[in-house]
Amino acid sequence: MQRWRSGQDWTVDVLSGRDKAGRVNLVRDALELYVDSGEVAGLVAVVARGADVEVTVIGDNTVGGSAMREDSLFRIASAGKPITAASVLTLVADGLIRLDDPVDDVLPELAEPRVLRELSAPIDDTVAVARPITLRDLLRSTNGHGFPSDFTAPVVALLLDGLHQGPPQPQNVPAPDQWMAILHTIPLLHQPGEGFTYNTAYDILGVLVSRLSGMPFAEYVDDRVLAPLAMNDTGFSFPPGSSDRATTYYRHGDNALVAIDAPDGQWAKAPAFTSGAGGYVSTAADLLSFQRMLLAGGGDVLPHALVEAMMSDQLTTAIRSTDSVFLDGQSWGYGGGVDIATSNPWNVIGRYGWVGGTGTSAYVVPSDNSIAILLTQTELGGPTGTAILESFWTAAAAKLGHRA
């Protein structure tokens, strides 16, 4: 598999914003205004199909600081969930667990959980679980632990305060065994396999991988996914000696961006809990390598059948109907969303990937082997928080010829 490396002869001249035929770079035109207006500090975007790779780099690593680089490091949050899914599926490929195996022998904290009588019920108003939670439930986020569409549900406070779900804060999360002990006290929001609840399953999966493999989750991910793909900049903290490439993480204040994590902050050292749901740092180059692996059918990382399942719709209509926020009218595979309707210019049937609340996005379209990656360091938030993503997706769709 060809590795994209900094310094390669790109298809686009990132300084002029024009491709080698002199045509305007649609992606740069769409994104430049967000940096110029201060909506984001900087970004790296990649649109690719095969050997045709267009890279756009704009802005700064830190406001008023060093310029953004092709190999700048970002906290990618939930855009890393597909990496976790791939890591879990290597256990399936090795025969250590099957998709429909219950997980309570590896995760006894999930044995016989209680289930809320209804979403709005007090946390002690529960019923017995109808069946065990399986690995498939965790991979497709139908296990019952996680965020519902209604954030006023009483259980949400337990997820935020006890498990530190929500905006990633890796140094504040307790170690895995303690985290699982807290999880044990939180009821399921629905019976296993009967609803979609977001995020928590992918932190549970990290613990499962560690216990089943006998290796720390971070080491296992590196051994089975990252190292084979030469994703040397991806992990759960900034690599040693990378401070000049690490971005500062921002959120929107009243009139300007507000720094909430510096390069020497929460991701400067390895955390006690390596979050498979949102703890990764990475670069555009590394994510391109991962996306190319998916499009190649798994390469040396996964069997083709498991990659195909990962990028296929895994939810029934009834399960999708339980969500009104996260899926946005689409569906879910393992670790990422799957487009099942062409609701917007960027939707293509079978498009697979996900976004990160830190301002990141990574998608592939298997039908034409195309890739679209956007990395910013500014938290998504508010009713217009996804505007930059939608602008990028629209420009990428035009570049790739997905929609007229």
Short mmCIF file of C-alpha atoms in Angstrom, two decimals:
data_model
loop_
_atom_site.label_atom_id
_atom_site.label_comp_id
_atom_site.label_asym_id
_atom_site.label_seq_id
_atom_site.Cartn_x
_atom_site.Cartn_y
_atom_site.Cartn_z
CA MET A 1 0.00 0.00 0.00
CA GLN A 2 1.46 3.33 -1.03
CA ARG A 3 2.07 5.61 1.93
CA TRP A 4 1.31 9.30 1.67
CA ARG A 5 4.23 11.25 3.14
CA SER A 6 4.91 14.91 3.76
CA GLY A 7 6.94 16.40 0.92
CA GLN A 8 5.37 14.25 -1.79
CA ASP A 9 4.63 15.95 -5.12
CA TRP A 10 1.01 16.81 -4.43
CA THR A 11 -1.67 17.14 -7.08
CA VAL A 12 -2.38 20.65 -5.80
CA ASP A 13 -0.06 23.54 -5.06
CA VAL A 14 -1.15 24.43 -1.52
CA LEU A 15 0.33 27.90 -1.78
CA SER A 16 -1.53 28.98 -4.90
CA GLY A 17 -4.68 27.00 -4.24
CA ARG A 18 -4.76 25.83 -7.85
CA ASP A 19 -4.21 22.40 -9.30
CA LYS A 20 -1.52 21.76 -11.88
CA ALA A 21 -3.86 22.65 -14.72
CA GLY A 22 -4.36 26.06 -13.12
CA ARG A 23 -7.94 25.42 -12.05
CA VAL A 24 -9.35 26.91 -8.85
CA ASN A 25 -9.16 24.64 -5.82
CA LEU A 26 -12.83 24.25 -4.81
CA VAL A 27 -11.90 22.97 -1.38
CA ARG A 28 -9.59 25.87 -0.58
CA ASP A 29 -12.20 28.35 -1.77
CA ALA A 30 -14.81 26.74 0.46
CA LEU A 31 -12.64 26.62 3.58
CA GLU A 32 -10.48 29.72 3.45
CA LEU A 33 -13.22 32.04 4.68
CA TYR A 34 -13.57 30.03 7.91
CA VAL A 35 -9.92 30.66 8.76
CA ASP A 36 -9.94 34.27 7.55
CA SER A 37 -13.02 35.04 9.67
CA GLY A 38 -11.58 33.39 12.78
CA GLU A 39 -14.15 30.61 12.89
CA VAL A 40 -11.28 28.12 13.05
CA ALA A 41 -7.58 28.63 13.67
CA GLY A 42 -6.40 26.36 10.89
CA LEU A 43 -7.04 23.15 9.03
CA VAL A 44 -5.73 20.38 6.82
CA ALA A 45 -8.06 18.88 4.21
CA VAL A 46 -7.52 15.92 1.89
CA VAL A 47 -9.63 14.85 -1.07
CA ALA A 48 -8.34 11.76 -2.83
CA ARG A 49 -9.15 9.05 -5.30
CA GLY A 50 -6.41 6.56 -6.04
CA ALA A 51 -3.14 8.36 -6.74
CA ASP A 52 -4.92 11.70 -7.19
CA VAL A 53 -4.48 13.44 -3.83
CA GLU A 54 -5.42 17.08 -3.24
CA VAL A 55 -4.21 18.61 0.04
CA THR A 56 -5.24 21.98 1.44
CA VAL A 57 -3.40 23.54 4.39
CA ILE A 58 -4.58 26.85 5.84
CA GLY A 59 -4.02 28.81 9.04
CA ASP A 60 -2.00 28.17 12.18
CA ASN A 61 -1.34 25.40 14.68
CA THR A 62 -1.98 28.01 17.39
CA VAL A 63 -3.60 31.40 16.85
CA GLY A 64 -0.77 33.84 16.18
CA GLY A 65 1.76 31.03 16.33
CA SER A 66 3.42 28.64 13.93
CA ALA A 67 1.81 27.92 10.59
CA MET A 68 -0.31 24.83 10.05
CA ARG A 69 1.61 21.98 8.43
CA GLU A 70 0.66 18.97 6.32
CA ASP A 71 1.78 16.78 9.25
CA SER A 72 0.20 18.82 12.05
CA LEU A 73 -1.25 16.73 14.88
CA PHE A 74 -4.94 16.93 15.78
CA ARG A 75 -7.15 15.52 18.51
CA ILE A 76 -9.56 13.66 16.25
CA ALA A 77 -12.19 12.64 18.85
CA SER A 78 -14.97 10.43 17.43
CA ALA A 79 -13.44 10.39 13.96
CA GLY A 80 -11.19 7.72 15.50
CA LYS A 81 -14.04 5.30 16.23
CA PRO A 82 -13.41 3.37 12.97
CA ILE A 83 -9.86 2.66 14.20
CA THR A 84 -11.31 1.12 17.35
CA ALA A 85 -13.79 -0.92 15.30
CA ALA A 86 -10.99 -2.25 13.12
CA SER A 87 -8.97 -3.19 16.21
CA VAL A 88 -11.92 -5.10 17.67
CA LEU A 89 -12.53 -6.91 14.41
CA THR A 90 -8.96 -8.25 14.41
CA LEU A 91 -10.01 -10.24 17.49
CA VAL A 92 -12.89 -11.67 15.47
CA ALA A 93 -10.51 -12.46 12.61
CA ASP A 94 -8.23 -14.29 15.05
CA GLY A 95 -11.12 -16.36 16.38
CA LEU A 96 -10.88 -15.00 19.92
CA ILE A 97 -14.51 -13.86 19.91
CA ARG A 98 -17.48 -14.01 17.55
CA LEU A 99 -19.81 -11.16 16.70
CA ASP A 100 -22.79 -12.73 18.42
CA ASP A 101 -20.92 -13.91 21.52
CA PRO A 102 -22.06 -12.40 24.83
CA VAL A 103 -19.34 -10.20 26.31
CA ASP A 104 -20.11 -10.66 30.00
CA ASP A 105 -17.47 -13.36 30.45
CA VAL A 106 -14.82 -10.78 29.48
CA LEU A 107 -16.71 -7.83 30.95
CA PRO A 108 -18.50 -9.17 34.07
CA GLU A 109 -19.57 -5.62 34.88
CA LEU A 110 -22.07 -6.04 32.02
CA ALA A 111 -23.59 -9.27 33.36
CA GLU A 112 -27.32 -8.91 34.06
CA PRO A 113 -27.55 -5.12 33.88
CA ARG A 114 -30.77 -3.34 34.76
CA VAL A 115 -32.69 -1.48 32.03
CA LEU A 116 -34.60 1.77 32.47
CA ARG A 117 -38.35 1.23 32.31
CA GLU A 118 -38.47 4.23 29.99
CA LEU A 119 -35.96 6.86 28.94
CA SER A 120 -37.34 9.59 31.18
CA ALA A 121 -37.58 7.32 34.22
CA PRO A 122 -35.54 7.86 37.41
CA ILE A 123 -32.37 5.78 37.33
CA ASP A 124 -33.75 3.34 39.92
CA ASP A 125 -36.93 2.60 37.93
CA THR A 126 -35.65 -0.42 36.02
CA VAL A 127 -36.55 -3.84 34.67
CA ALA A 128 -34.50 -6.97 34.05
CA VAL A 129 -32.41 -7.31 30.91
CA ALA A 130 -33.99 -9.56 28.27
CA ARG A 131 -30.76 -11.05 26.89
CA PRO A 132 -26.99 -10.66 27.22
CA ILE A 133 -25.10 -7.86 25.48
CA THR A 134 -23.10 -9.19 22.53
CA LEU A 135 -20.05 -7.95 20.69
CA ARG A 136 -22.29 -7.05 17.75
CA ASP A 137 -24.38 -4.86 20.07
CA LEU A 138 -21.28 -2.93 21.13
CA LEU A 139 -19.96 -2.51 17.59
CA ARG A 140 -23.26 -1.17 16.30
CA SER A 141 -23.96 0.89 19.46
CA THR A 142 -27.16 -1.00 20.31
CA ASN A 143 -25.90 -2.24 23.69
CA GLY A 144 -27.94 0.25 25.74
CA HIS A 145 -25.23 2.36 27.37
CA GLY A 146 -24.62 5.75 25.74
CA PHE A 147 -26.17 9.07 24.84
CA PRO A 148 -29.81 9.15 23.73
CA SER A 149 -31.21 11.81 21.46
CA ASP A 150 -32.92 13.38 24.51
CA PHE A 151 -30.17 14.91 26.63
CA THR A 152 -32.65 15.77 29.39
CA ALA A 153 -32.90 12.09 30.36
CA PRO A 154 -31.70 11.63 33.98
CA VAL A 155 -29.13 9.02 33.00
CA VAL A 156 -27.19 11.53 30.87
CA ALA A 157 -25.78 13.24 33.96
CA LEU A 158 -24.29 9.91 35.07
CA LEU A 159 -22.59 9.46 31.71
CA LEU A 160 -21.12 12.96 31.83
CA ASP A 161 -20.12 13.12 35.49
CA GLY A 162 -19.24 9.51 36.25
CA LEU A 163 -17.80 8.26 32.98
CA HIS A 164 -16.56 11.59 31.53
CA GLN A 165 -18.42 11.05 28.29
CA GLY A 166 -18.77 14.21 26.21
CA PRO A 167 -15.90 16.50 25.20
CA PRO A 168 -12.70 14.45 25.60
CA GLN A 169 -10.61 15.11 28.71
CA PRO A 170 -8.27 12.09 28.83
CA GLN A 171 -6.33 12.97 31.99
CA ASN A 172 -9.55 13.17 34.03
CA VAL A 173 -10.95 9.72 33.23
CA PRO A 174 -10.40 6.95 35.82
CA ALA A 175 -8.46 3.79 34.99
CA PRO A 176 -10.35 1.04 33.10
CA ASP A 177 -11.34 -1.19 36.02
CA GLN A 178 -12.62 1.78 38.03
CA TRP A 179 -14.41 3.14 34.96
CA MET A 180 -16.12 -0.20 34.40
CA ALA A 181 -17.15 -0.34 38.06
CA ILE A 182 -18.88 3.02 37.62
CA LEU A 183 -20.50 1.82 34.39
CA HIS A 184 -21.90 -1.17 36.30
CA THR A 185 -24.01 1.22 38.40
CA ILE A 186 -25.60 2.90 35.37
CA PRO A 187 -28.69 1.24 33.86
CA LEU A 188 -29.13 0.56 30.17
CA LEU A 189 -31.35 3.02 28.33
CA HIS A 190 -33.00 0.26 26.31
CA GLN A 191 -32.90 -3.49 25.93
CA PRO A 192 -29.85 -4.76 24.00
CA GLY A 193 -30.46 -4.63 20.26
CA GLU A 194 -33.57 -2.44 20.53
CA GLY A 195 -32.17 1.09 20.23
CA PHE A 196 -29.20 3.23 19.22
CA THR A 197 -27.27 5.04 21.95
CA TYR A 198 -24.08 6.88 21.15
CA ASN A 199 -20.44 6.83 22.20
CA THR A 200 -20.08 4.74 25.38
CA ALA A 201 -19.89 1.41 23.53
CA TYR A 202 -16.58 2.45 21.97
CA ASP A 203 -14.99 3.09 25.35
CA ILE A 204 -16.30 -0.29 26.53
CA LEU A 205 -14.77 -1.90 23.45
CA GLY A 206 -11.34 -0.56 24.37
CA VAL A 207 -11.56 -2.35 27.72
CA LEU A 208 -12.78 -5.51 26.02
CA VAL A 209 -9.83 -5.50 23.63
CA SER A 210 -7.38 -5.10 26.49
CA ARG A 211 -8.86 -7.88 28.60
CA LEU A 212 -9.30 -10.32 25.74
CA SER A 213 -5.87 -9.74 24.23
CA GLY A 214 -3.97 -9.40 27.50
CA MET A 215 -2.39 -6.18 26.21
CA PRO A 216 -3.05 -2.53 27.04
CA PHE A 217 -5.51 -1.19 24.49
CA ALA A 218 -3.05 1.40 23.13
CA GLU A 219 -0.42 -1.30 22.54
CA TYR A 220 -2.87 -3.61 20.85
CA VAL A 221 -4.17 -0.92 18.49
CA ASP A 222 -0.61 -0.03 17.56
CA ASP A 223 0.41 -3.64 17.01
CA ARG A 224 -2.56 -4.70 14.91
CA VAL A 225 -3.66 -1.56 13.07
CA LEU A 226 -1.37 1.45 13.37
CA ALA A 227 2.07 -0.13 12.87
CA PRO A 228 1.05 -2.27 9.85
CA LEU A 229 -0.25 0.89 8.18
CA ALA A 230 2.78 3.00 9.18
CA MET A 231 0.42 5.31 11.11
CA ASN A 232 3.34 6.45 13.24
CA ASP A 233 1.76 9.68 14.43
CA THR A 234 -1.49 8.13 15.67
CA GLY A 235 -2.07 7.20 19.30
CA PHE A 236 -3.56 8.48 22.54
CA SER A 237 -1.04 11.24 23.21
CA PHE A 238 1.22 13.46 21.12
CA PRO A 239 4.36 11.59 20.03
CA PRO A 240 7.61 12.55 21.77
CA GLY A 241 9.34 15.48 20.11
CA SER A 242 6.26 16.62 18.23
CA SER A 243 5.45 19.85 20.06
CA ASP A 244 6.15 21.90 16.94
CA ARG A 245 3.43 19.98 15.08
CA ALA A 246 0.82 19.74 17.85
CA THR A 247 -2.18 22.01 17.47
CA THR A 248 -3.92 23.99 20.21
CA TYR A 249 -7.54 22.97 20.78
CA TYR A 250 -10.15 25.75 20.78
CA ARG A 251 -13.83 26.37 21.33
CA HIS A 252 -15.86 29.41 20.35
CA GLY A 253 -16.10 32.21 22.90
CA ASP A 254 -18.31 35.28 22.71
CA ASN A 255 -16.09 37.15 20.27
CA ALA A 256 -13.07 34.95 19.63
CA LEU A 257 -11.68 31.46 19.89
CA VAL A 258 -10.85 30.34 23.43
CA ALA A 259 -7.98 27.89 23.97
CA ILE A 260 -9.05 24.86 26.00
CA ASP A 261 -6.04 22.58 25.55
CA ALA A 262 -2.46 23.43 24.62
CA PRO A 263 0.17 21.06 23.20
CA ASP A 264 1.47 20.52 26.75
CA GLY A 265 -2.03 19.80 28.11
CA GLN A 266 -4.35 16.79 28.25
CA TRP A 267 -2.71 14.92 25.34
CA ALA A 268 0.90 15.58 26.35
CA LYS A 269 1.21 12.22 28.12
CA ALA A 270 -0.48 8.85 27.98
CA PRO A 271 -3.80 8.72 29.86
CA ALA A 272 -4.82 6.11 32.43
CA PHE A 273 -7.87 5.32 30.28
CA THR A 274 -7.26 5.04 26.54
CA SER A 275 -10.57 6.07 25.02
CA GLY A 276 -11.59 4.11 21.96
CA ALA A 277 -14.52 6.49 21.60
CA GLY A 278 -12.64 9.77 21.34
CA GLY A 279 -9.08 9.75 22.63
CA TYR A 280 -6.97 9.51 19.48
CA VAL A 281 -4.53 12.02 18.06
CA SER A 282 -3.58 11.70 14.40
CA THR A 283 -2.57 13.44 11.19
CA ALA A 284 -4.14 13.71 7.76
CA ALA A 285 -1.46 11.40 6.35
CA ASP A 286 -2.17 8.67 8.89
CA LEU A 287 -5.91 8.87 8.37
CA LEU A 288 -5.39 8.67 4.62
CA SER A 289 -3.46 5.43 5.18
CA PHE A 290 -6.30 4.04 7.27
CA GLN A 291 -8.95 5.04 4.74
CA ARG A 292 -6.95 3.48 1.92
CA MET A 293 -6.81 0.24 3.92
CA LEU A 294 -10.61 0.24 4.13
CA LEU A 295 -10.96 0.83 0.40
CA ALA A 296 -8.43 -1.94 -0.30
CA GLY A 297 -10.64 -4.41 1.56
CA GLY A 298 -8.50 -4.63 4.67
CA GLY A 299 -5.08 -5.38 3.22
CA ASP A 300 -2.96 -7.16 5.83
CA VAL A 301 -5.04 -5.73 8.69
CA LEU A 302 -8.50 -7.33 8.26
CA PRO A 303 -10.25 -9.88 6.06
CA HIS A 304 -12.35 -8.37 3.30
CA ALA A 305 -15.61 -9.73 4.74
CA LEU A 306 -15.12 -7.93 8.04
CA VAL A 307 -14.24 -4.64 6.34
CA GLU A 308 -17.34 -4.99 4.19
CA ALA A 309 -19.46 -5.57 7.32
CA MET A 310 -17.81 -2.62 9.04
CA MET A 311 -18.85 -0.27 6.24
CA SER A 312 -22.36 -1.73 5.78
CA ASP A 313 -25.65 -0.65 7.34
CA GLN A 314 -26.01 -2.66 10.55
CA LEU A 315 -29.24 -1.15 11.87
CA THR A 316 -32.87 -2.03 11.28
CA THR A 317 -35.47 0.58 10.53
CA ALA A 318 -36.86 0.12 14.04
CA ILE A 319 -33.48 0.77 15.65
CA ARG A 320 -32.82 3.83 13.48
CA SER A 321 -36.18 5.25 14.55
CA THR A 322 -34.95 5.49 18.15
CA ASP A 323 -32.40 8.18 17.16
CA SER A 324 -33.18 11.69 15.99
CA VAL A 325 -29.83 13.41 16.51
CA PHE A 326 -26.68 11.43 15.86
CA LEU A 327 -27.47 9.52 12.66
CA ASP A 328 -28.93 12.54 10.86
CA GLY A 329 -31.26 10.38 8.79
CA GLN A 330 -28.51 7.95 7.81
CA SER A 331 -27.40 4.71 9.50
CA TRP A 332 -24.48 3.05 11.30
CA GLY A 333 -22.02 0.29 10.53
CA TYR A 334 -19.23 -0.62 12.92
CA GLY A 335 -17.48 2.51 14.16
CA GLY A 336 -18.98 4.96 11.71
CA GLY A 337 -22.01 6.19 9.86
CA VAL A 338 -23.24 4.69 6.60
CA ASP A 339 -25.19 6.78 4.10
CA ILE A 340 -28.46 5.16 3.08
CA ALA A 341 -30.16 8.23 1.59
CA THR A 342 -28.99 11.06 -0.69
CA SER A 343 -30.41 13.82 1.51
CA ASN A 344 -27.60 16.33 0.87
CA PRO A 345 -25.10 17.02 -1.91
CA TRP A 346 -22.39 15.10 -0.07
CA ASN A 347 -24.40 11.94 0.68
CA VAL A 348 -23.53 8.94 -1.49
CA ILE A 349 -25.14 5.56 -0.85
CA GLY A 350 -22.57 3.49 1.05
CA ARG A 351 -20.43 6.45 2.13
CA TYR A 352 -18.76 5.45 5.43
CA GLY A 353 -17.02 7.45 8.14
CA TRP A 354 -17.64 9.79 11.02
CA VAL A 355 -17.00 13.19 12.56
CA GLY A 356 -15.26 14.27 15.75
CA GLY A 357 -16.56 16.93 18.09
CA THR A 358 -13.10 18.50 18.06
CA GLY A 359 -13.77 19.62 14.46
CA THR A 360 -12.73 16.59 12.43
CA SER A 361 -14.21 14.38 9.71
CA ALA A 362 -13.03 11.35 7.71
CA TYR A 363 -15.12 9.50 5.09
CA VAL A 364 -14.67 7.03 2.26
CA VAL A 365 -16.98 6.20 -0.65
CA PRO A 366 -16.35 2.53 -1.52
CA SER A 367 -18.26 2.72 -4.80
CA ASP A 368 -15.65 5.00 -6.37
CA ASN A 369 -12.68 4.64 -3.99
CA SER A 370 -12.74 8.27 -2.90
CA ILE A 371 -11.66 9.80 0.39
CA ALA A 372 -12.46 13.11 2.10
CA ILE A 373 -10.71 14.15 5.33
CA LEU A 374 -10.99 17.46 7.19
CA LEU A 375 -9.02 18.20 10.35
CA THR A 376 -9.51 21.39 12.35
CA GLN A 377 -8.70 22.09 16.00
CA THR A 378 -11.89 23.97 16.83
CA GLU A 379 -14.71 22.30 18.74
CA LEU A 380 -18.01 21.87 16.96
CA GLY A 381 -20.90 23.42 18.83
CA GLY A 382 -24.16 25.27 18.56
CA PRO A 383 -26.77 25.13 15.81
CA THR A 384 -24.28 26.23 13.14
CA GLY A 385 -21.37 24.18 14.47
CA THR A 386 -21.26 21.88 11.46
CA ALA A 387 -21.19 24.63 8.83
CA ILE A 388 -17.51 24.14 8.03
CA LEU A 389 -17.99 20.40 7.69
CA GLU A 390 -20.91 20.85 5.34
CA SER A 391 -18.98 23.37 3.26
CA PHE A 392 -16.10 20.92 2.98
CA TRP A 393 -18.32 17.95 2.17
CA THR A 394 -20.10 19.95 -0.53
CA ALA A 395 -16.83 21.08 -2.12
CA ALA A 396 -15.37 17.59 -1.90
CA ALA A 397 -18.49 16.14 -3.53
CA ALA A 398 -18.13 18.63 -6.40
CA LYS A 399 -14.43 17.85 -6.75
CA LEU A 400 -15.14 14.12 -6.84
CA GLY A 401 -18.10 14.42 -9.18
CA HIS A 402 -20.57 12.88 -6.75
CA ARG A 403 -23.31 15.42 -7.41
CA ALA A 404 -23.92 17.95 -10.15
#
